[in-house]
């Protein structure tokens, strides 16, 4: 009964053309199934009408997976009945032939039935082509569409009129001055103001041929920085042979001022990053990475104090083309060759499993089976506790997360409800068939669990800590919250903008068991999964992590088992 209810509920995601096609198909199926005495020639033109309607729908831009599956049923129906148009039957249809045609129609309806089971996820969400408009007109049209369809407008308390008032003059200025760089940077600033890690310019090519990025932050001096909880800014990365290295800056040095400004002010004015920073923690991390980036050839005066040295030194550094090395070294990039799941036993007592991402990899096609095998090993060795490492996990497939989570629960739990903007009703509605639950697995670990997170634990990677947080045997551990970007990207909002840029927004909300938005940051940059045990970023943990190379979060996790 649930499947039938899901299919009926899925009808709300169909376009008007798709609904007509489904109705025509149902009519033809019933016509063959009912024992009538004679055939009417007009009946055979109905599938032809369906082909025409499908063609109109396709010409209007509906090439979604949902539509293509329905078009497939329409084509099958047409091919099975087209002979009747040119050579209509004179005699009544024999019972045997009627059964054959009913079978053919049922078989041909399978693509449509499949479409209805996944209708919400693969529904038609038209691309807005604003590329022919002026900068300002395209911006106004984009802002207007998002004011209705962006999933987190209310959650983030977005004032759409205020956004228009703030950014429209800048787009107009870029338009009047014919300044593509100002247009691009304004577009970026607008998108980043949403504080949503799922928002992106899909063809930005930051590290390839992006002139604005290259001109402003293409140069480095050989360092990256981290801000401590007390506000101090310390050098967390030092490239050998770089200008910073040659002038005497050492790993762990405190930066006092940068480019003639107090370092706190310099940090606050650092705005570049690869993706929007959804949370305050993520923003602070990215500001530390981009603080020491500058135009190639720019001279930068820096005041600093090395570790175990009271003397404040002043040096002038010249930014050079380092091929973005400091940025690449501080931004983990996973490869499909990396196995999604790895694990080992630590100190002969504790199980450790690392989830790098939640998708099949080229060297490990079944992450769920890999986890199961690892847990069996942990059970055989009678581990005292398990550490789940989700640091730097960018996400993947929510269904896979829900499946794997079954090893850590002993009762059925709601993983998420999903809601999308319904173009027919003009409001957000839950997609019943996409409700995800976690079912307990046969292999269940009842002991203590420590979950490691960081600001790069994002999207589906946030699903497991969201589910496990609050369980009495689970502790979430990290320096800061997860990324705060848990929105759903099934049929994303896509907009073609002037200048050849394509922008993409999430299209769905993930809701908790109370049907409230979960995981995504709010207007203050608060969100994601917050740690139960917050690891302080102070001089001691900095020394342990950066200078000595210890895994500080892992140490805290091991210590938590003994508390």
Short mmCIF file of C-alpha atoms in Angstrom, two decimals, residues 91-430:
data_model
loop_
_atom_site.label_atom_id
_atom_site.label_comp_id
_atom_site.label_asym_id
_atom_site.label_seq_id
_atom_site.Cartn_x
_atom_site.Cartn_y
_atom_site.Cartn_z
CA UNK A 91 -13.87 -7.60 -36.50
CA UNK A 92 -14.11 -7.21 -32.75
CA UNK A 93 -10.87 -7.84 -30.91
CA UNK A 94 -10.46 -11.46 -29.90
CA UNK A 95 -10.03 -12.19 -26.17
CA UNK A 96 -6.59 -13.65 -26.82
CA UNK A 97 -5.43 -10.55 -28.72
CA UNK A 98 -6.99 -8.35 -26.04
CA UNK A 99 -4.91 -10.12 -23.38
CA UNK A 100 -1.79 -9.67 -25.50
CA UNK A 101 -2.41 -5.93 -25.87
CA UNK A 102 -3.14 -5.52 -22.17
CA UNK A 103 0.16 -7.26 -21.46
CA UNK A 104 1.98 -5.02 -23.95
CA UNK A 105 0.43 -1.90 -22.42
CA UNK A 106 1.32 -2.98 -18.90
CA UNK A 107 4.86 -3.75 -20.02
CA UNK A 108 5.08 -0.45 -21.83
CA UNK A 109 3.85 1.39 -18.75
CA UNK A 110 6.84 0.25 -16.68
CA UNK A 111 8.96 3.32 -17.60
CA UNK A 112 6.11 5.55 -16.41
CA UNK A 113 5.68 3.55 -13.19
CA UNK A 114 9.42 3.83 -12.58
CA UNK A 115 9.21 7.56 -13.25
CA UNK A 116 6.44 7.96 -10.69
CA UNK A 117 8.46 6.19 -7.97
CA UNK A 118 11.27 8.76 -8.35
CA UNK A 119 9.23 11.70 -9.64
CA UNK A 120 10.23 14.19 -6.95
CA UNK A 121 13.94 13.58 -7.33
CA UNK A 122 14.00 13.74 -11.13
CA UNK A 123 11.20 16.23 -11.71
CA UNK A 124 11.37 19.02 -14.27
CA UNK A 125 13.16 22.05 -12.87
CA UNK A 126 13.71 24.37 -15.83
CA UNK A 127 17.01 26.10 -16.46
CA UNK A 128 16.62 29.88 -16.50
CA UNK A 129 18.55 31.20 -19.50
CA UNK A 130 19.31 34.82 -18.61
CA UNK A 131 22.51 34.98 -20.67
CA UNK A 132 20.96 37.33 -23.25
CA UNK A 133 20.00 39.93 -20.66
CA UNK A 134 22.08 42.79 -19.30
CA UNK A 135 24.00 42.25 -16.06
CA UNK A 136 21.43 44.05 -13.95
CA UNK A 137 18.33 42.59 -15.62
CA UNK A 138 19.75 39.07 -15.31
CA UNK A 139 20.47 39.67 -11.64
CA UNK A 140 16.94 40.94 -10.98
CA UNK A 141 15.42 37.90 -12.71
CA UNK A 142 17.67 35.52 -10.78
CA UNK A 143 16.91 37.18 -7.44
CA UNK A 144 13.19 37.03 -8.21
CA UNK A 145 13.23 33.30 -9.01
CA UNK A 146 15.29 32.48 -5.95
CA UNK A 147 12.96 34.47 -3.70
CA UNK A 148 10.33 31.81 -4.43
CA UNK A 149 12.36 28.65 -5.01
CA UNK A 150 15.55 28.80 -2.93
CA UNK A 151 14.96 26.19 -0.20
CA UNK A 152 16.45 28.17 2.70
CA UNK A 153 15.16 31.68 2.10
CA UNK A 154 13.01 31.68 5.23
CA UNK A 155 15.47 29.60 7.25
CA UNK A 156 18.27 32.07 6.61
CA UNK A 157 15.88 35.03 6.94
CA UNK A 158 16.90 36.38 3.55
CA UNK A 159 15.58 39.86 2.75
CA UNK A 160 15.29 39.62 -1.03
CA UNK A 161 14.50 43.30 -1.47
CA UNK A 162 17.59 44.23 0.57
CA UNK A 163 19.72 41.97 -1.62
CA UNK A 164 18.39 43.68 -4.72
CA UNK A 165 19.05 47.13 -3.26
CA UNK A 166 22.59 46.15 -2.32
CA UNK A 167 23.73 44.36 -5.46
CA UNK A 168 21.72 45.93 -8.30
CA UNK A 169 23.75 49.20 -8.28
CA UNK A 170 26.98 47.20 -8.54
CA UNK A 171 25.66 45.18 -11.47
CA UNK A 172 24.52 48.43 -13.08
CA UNK A 173 27.96 49.94 -12.56
CA UNK A 174 29.62 46.91 -14.18
CA UNK A 175 27.11 47.18 -17.01
CA UNK A 176 27.69 50.89 -17.63
CA UNK A 177 31.47 50.58 -17.39
CA UNK A 178 31.48 47.35 -19.39
CA UNK A 179 33.57 45.85 -16.63
CA UNK A 180 33.36 42.02 -16.71
CA UNK A 181 35.62 41.66 -13.65
CA UNK A 182 33.37 43.83 -11.50
CA UNK A 183 30.36 41.88 -12.79
CA UNK A 184 32.00 38.54 -11.94
CA UNK A 185 33.08 39.62 -8.46
CA UNK A 186 29.64 41.09 -7.73
CA UNK A 187 28.00 37.87 -8.86
CA UNK A 188 30.35 35.95 -6.55
CA UNK A 189 29.64 38.26 -3.62
CA UNK A 190 25.90 37.83 -4.15
CA UNK A 191 26.14 34.03 -4.23
CA UNK A 192 28.48 33.89 -1.25
CA UNK A 193 26.11 36.05 0.79
CA UNK A 194 23.73 33.06 1.02
CA UNK A 195 26.24 31.18 3.20
CA UNK A 196 25.48 27.89 1.50
CA UNK A 197 28.28 25.51 0.48
CA UNK A 198 26.11 23.94 -2.22
CA UNK A 199 25.90 27.17 -4.21
CA UNK A 200 28.47 27.45 -6.96
CA UNK A 201 29.44 28.94 -10.29
CA UNK A 202 29.81 25.65 -12.13
CA UNK A 203 32.24 26.89 -14.79
CA UNK A 204 34.35 29.19 -12.63
CA UNK A 205 37.65 27.36 -13.30
CA UNK A 206 39.42 29.09 -10.42
CA UNK A 207 42.74 27.31 -10.81
CA UNK A 208 42.79 27.23 -14.61
CA UNK A 209 42.03 30.35 -16.60
CA UNK A 210 40.17 32.61 -14.18
CA UNK A 211 41.82 36.01 -14.70
CA UNK A 212 40.08 37.79 -11.82
CA UNK A 213 41.14 35.09 -9.37
CA UNK A 214 44.67 35.06 -10.79
CA UNK A 215 45.01 38.84 -10.69
CA UNK A 216 43.86 39.16 -7.08
CA UNK A 217 45.10 36.05 -5.28
CA UNK A 218 47.36 34.34 -7.81
CA UNK A 219 50.47 35.15 -5.82
CA UNK A 220 51.67 33.66 -2.57
CA UNK A 221 54.56 34.27 -0.18
CA UNK A 222 54.82 30.67 1.02
CA UNK A 223 52.59 30.58 4.11
CA UNK A 224 49.09 29.82 5.28
CA UNK A 225 47.66 30.76 8.68
CA UNK A 226 45.24 29.64 11.39
CA UNK A 227 43.45 31.87 13.88
CA UNK A 228 43.44 30.51 17.43
CA UNK A 229 40.46 30.75 19.74
CA UNK A 230 42.12 33.70 21.54
CA UNK A 231 42.48 35.63 18.28
CA UNK A 232 46.18 35.05 17.64
CA UNK A 233 47.08 34.23 14.04
CA UNK A 234 49.84 31.65 13.60
CA UNK A 235 51.66 30.37 10.53
CA UNK A 236 50.33 26.83 9.91
CA UNK A 237 52.09 26.12 6.62
CA UNK A 238 55.55 27.18 5.42
CA UNK A 239 56.92 26.36 1.98
CA UNK A 240 60.65 25.73 1.89
CA UNK A 241 62.53 28.27 -0.21
CA UNK A 242 59.60 30.69 -0.33
CA UNK A 243 59.96 34.43 0.39
CA UNK A 244 58.55 33.86 3.90
CA UNK A 245 61.05 31.09 4.56
CA UNK A 246 64.00 33.15 3.28
CA UNK A 247 63.15 36.15 5.44
CA UNK A 248 63.14 34.07 8.63
CA UNK A 249 59.46 33.34 9.24
CA UNK A 250 59.15 29.95 10.92
CA UNK A 251 56.31 27.49 11.28
CA UNK A 252 54.17 28.59 14.23
CA UNK A 253 55.22 32.24 14.01
CA UNK A 254 52.62 34.75 15.19
CA UNK A 255 51.57 37.30 12.61
CA UNK A 256 51.11 40.71 14.24
CA UNK A 257 50.22 42.81 11.21
CA UNK A 258 49.77 42.14 7.51
CA UNK A 259 50.18 44.61 4.67
CA UNK A 260 50.21 47.53 7.08
CA UNK A 261 47.03 46.46 8.89
CA UNK A 262 46.40 44.79 12.21
CA UNK A 263 46.15 41.10 11.39
CA UNK A 264 42.57 40.88 12.69
CA UNK A 265 41.48 43.65 10.34
CA UNK A 266 43.40 42.04 7.49
CA UNK A 267 41.62 38.74 8.18
CA UNK A 268 38.20 40.37 8.29
CA UNK A 269 38.85 41.95 4.87
CA UNK A 270 39.84 38.62 3.33
CA UNK A 271 36.88 37.51 1.23
CA UNK A 272 38.13 35.05 -1.38
CA UNK A 273 37.55 31.31 -1.06
CA UNK A 274 36.76 28.47 -3.42
CA UNK A 275 33.22 27.92 -2.12
CA UNK A 276 30.80 29.92 0.01
CA UNK A 277 31.50 29.57 3.72
CA UNK A 278 28.28 28.39 5.33
CA UNK A 279 29.46 28.61 8.94
CA UNK A 280 31.63 31.01 10.90
CA UNK A 281 34.17 28.26 11.51
CA UNK A 282 34.51 27.56 7.80
CA UNK A 283 34.81 31.29 7.06
CA UNK A 284 37.62 31.70 9.62
CA UNK A 285 39.48 28.72 8.18
CA UNK A 286 39.28 30.08 4.64
CA UNK A 287 40.35 33.55 5.72
CA UNK A 288 43.48 32.01 7.19
CA UNK A 289 44.17 30.24 3.91
CA UNK A 290 43.68 33.35 1.77
CA UNK A 291 45.22 35.95 4.08
CA UNK A 292 48.66 35.53 2.52
CA UNK A 293 47.43 35.54 -1.08
CA UNK A 294 47.97 38.65 -3.19
CA UNK A 295 48.51 39.82 -6.77
CA UNK A 296 51.75 38.47 -8.22
CA UNK A 297 54.55 40.96 -7.66
CA UNK A 298 52.88 42.84 -4.81
CA UNK A 299 55.11 43.80 -1.89
CA UNK A 300 53.63 43.06 1.52
CA UNK A 301 54.96 44.33 4.82
CA UNK A 302 54.52 41.83 7.63
CA UNK A 303 55.25 42.02 11.34
CA UNK A 304 55.72 38.69 13.06
CA UNK A 305 57.13 36.98 16.12
CA UNK A 306 58.67 33.52 15.87
CA UNK A 307 57.94 30.85 18.45
CA UNK A 308 60.06 31.06 21.62
CA UNK A 309 61.26 34.50 20.54
CA UNK A 310 60.01 37.76 22.05
CA UNK A 311 61.43 39.95 19.28
CA UNK A 312 58.94 41.39 16.77
CA UNK A 313 60.43 41.52 13.29
CA UNK A 314 59.30 43.41 10.22
CA UNK A 315 59.95 42.14 6.71
CA UNK A 316 58.72 42.92 3.21
CA UNK A 317 57.63 39.93 1.15
CA UNK A 318 57.01 39.85 -2.58
CA UNK A 319 54.19 37.64 -3.81
CA UNK A 320 55.24 35.19 -6.51
CA UNK A 321 53.44 32.79 -8.81
CA UNK A 322 53.37 29.62 -6.73
CA UNK A 323 50.69 27.93 -8.88
CA UNK A 324 48.34 28.22 -5.89
CA UNK A 325 50.47 25.77 -3.90
CA UNK A 326 49.47 27.01 -0.43
CA UNK A 327 45.78 26.78 -1.37
CA UNK A 328 46.11 23.30 -2.82
CA UNK A 329 48.05 22.03 0.19
CA UNK A 330 45.33 23.24 2.57
CA UNK A 331 42.34 21.96 0.57
CA UNK A 332 42.08 18.19 0.48
CA UNK A 333 41.01 16.88 -2.91
CA UNK A 334 39.79 13.31 -2.94
CA UNK A 335 40.25 10.94 -5.85
CA UNK A 336 37.90 8.20 -6.99
CA UNK A 337 40.85 5.85 -6.65
CA UNK A 338 40.79 6.47 -2.90
CA UNK A 339 38.72 3.74 -1.20
CA UNK A 340 35.60 5.27 0.40
CA UNK A 341 36.00 3.17 3.57
CA UNK A 342 39.22 2.32 5.38
CA UNK A 343 39.79 1.02 8.88
CA UNK A 344 42.15 -0.48 11.40
CA UNK A 345 42.43 -1.41 15.06
CA UNK A 346 44.27 1.12 17.23
CA UNK A 347 46.27 0.10 20.29
CA UNK A 348 44.74 -3.38 19.99
CA UNK A 349 41.63 -1.98 21.68
CA UNK A 350 39.72 0.49 19.53
CA UNK A 351 38.25 0.24 16.07
CA UNK A 352 38.91 3.09 13.66
CA UNK A 353 37.00 3.55 10.41
CA UNK A 354 37.52 6.41 7.98
CA UNK A 355 34.72 7.45 5.62
CA UNK A 356 36.36 9.49 2.86
CA UNK A 357 33.16 9.96 0.87
CA UNK A 358 29.77 8.26 0.52
CA UNK A 359 29.92 6.94 -3.03
CA UNK A 360 31.32 3.82 -4.69
CA UNK A 361 34.96 4.25 -5.67
CA UNK A 362 36.90 2.79 -8.56
CA UNK A 363 38.85 0.53 -6.21
CA UNK A 364 35.98 -0.14 -3.78
CA UNK A 365 32.62 -0.54 -5.47
CA UNK A 366 30.57 -1.42 -2.36
CA UNK A 367 31.36 0.85 0.61
CA UNK A 368 28.51 -0.68 2.65
CA UNK A 369 30.03 -4.15 2.32
CA UNK A 370 33.48 -2.77 3.17
CA UNK A 371 32.06 -1.28 6.38
CA UNK A 372 30.29 -4.50 7.25
CA UNK A 373 33.50 -6.49 6.83
CA UNK A 374 35.39 -4.03 8.98
CA UNK A 375 32.78 -4.20 11.75
CA UNK A 376 32.91 -7.98 11.70
CA UNK A 377 36.65 -7.72 12.28
CA UNK A 378 36.06 -5.29 15.15
CA UNK A 379 33.56 -7.70 16.72
CA UNK A 380 35.97 -10.61 16.45
CA UNK A 381 38.71 -8.55 18.13
CA UNK A 382 36.22 -7.32 20.78
CA UNK A 383 37.13 -3.67 20.44
CA UNK A 384 36.18 -1.39 23.34
CA UNK A 385 34.96 1.43 21.16
CA UNK A 386 34.80 2.66 17.57
CA UNK A 387 36.06 5.94 16.13
CA UNK A 388 34.21 7.09 13.01
CA UNK A 389 36.33 9.63 11.13
CA UNK A 390 34.28 11.94 8.91
CA UNK A 391 36.80 14.75 8.66
CA UNK A 392 37.05 16.24 5.14
CA UNK A 393 34.17 14.03 3.94
CA UNK A 394 32.45 16.05 1.15
CA UNK A 395 29.34 13.85 1.05
CA UNK A 396 27.80 11.68 -1.64
CA UNK A 397 24.64 9.58 -1.49
CA UNK A 398 22.15 10.01 1.37
CA UNK A 399 20.72 6.53 0.72
CA UNK A 400 24.15 4.99 1.27
CA UNK A 401 24.62 6.96 4.49
CA UNK A 402 21.25 5.78 5.79
CA UNK A 403 22.10 2.18 4.91
CA UNK A 404 25.49 2.29 6.63
CA UNK A 405 24.07 4.04 9.69
CA UNK A 406 22.02 0.91 10.44
CA UNK A 407 25.09 -0.65 12.07
CA UNK A 408 25.00 1.94 14.85
CA UNK A 409 21.32 2.01 15.83
CA UNK A 410 19.14 -0.63 17.51
CA UNK A 411 15.78 0.78 16.46
CA UNK A 412 14.25 2.29 13.37
CA UNK A 413 15.01 6.00 12.98
CA UNK A 414 13.98 8.72 10.58
CA UNK A 415 17.04 9.85 8.65
CA UNK A 416 15.30 12.63 6.74
CA UNK A 417 12.21 13.87 5.03
CA UNK A 418 12.89 15.80 1.83
CA UNK A 419 10.85 18.72 0.55
CA UNK A 420 11.03 20.52 -2.79
CA UNK A 421 9.42 23.57 -4.31
CA UNK A 422 6.33 22.44 -6.17
CA UNK A 423 5.87 24.44 -9.36
CA UNK A 424 2.20 23.47 -9.52
CA UNK A 425 1.25 24.74 -6.06
CA UNK A 426 3.93 27.40 -5.56
CA UNK A 427 5.05 26.06 -2.18
CA UNK A 428 7.47 23.57 -0.66
CA UNK A 429 6.07 20.08 -0.20
CA UNK A 430 7.45 16.83 1.19
#
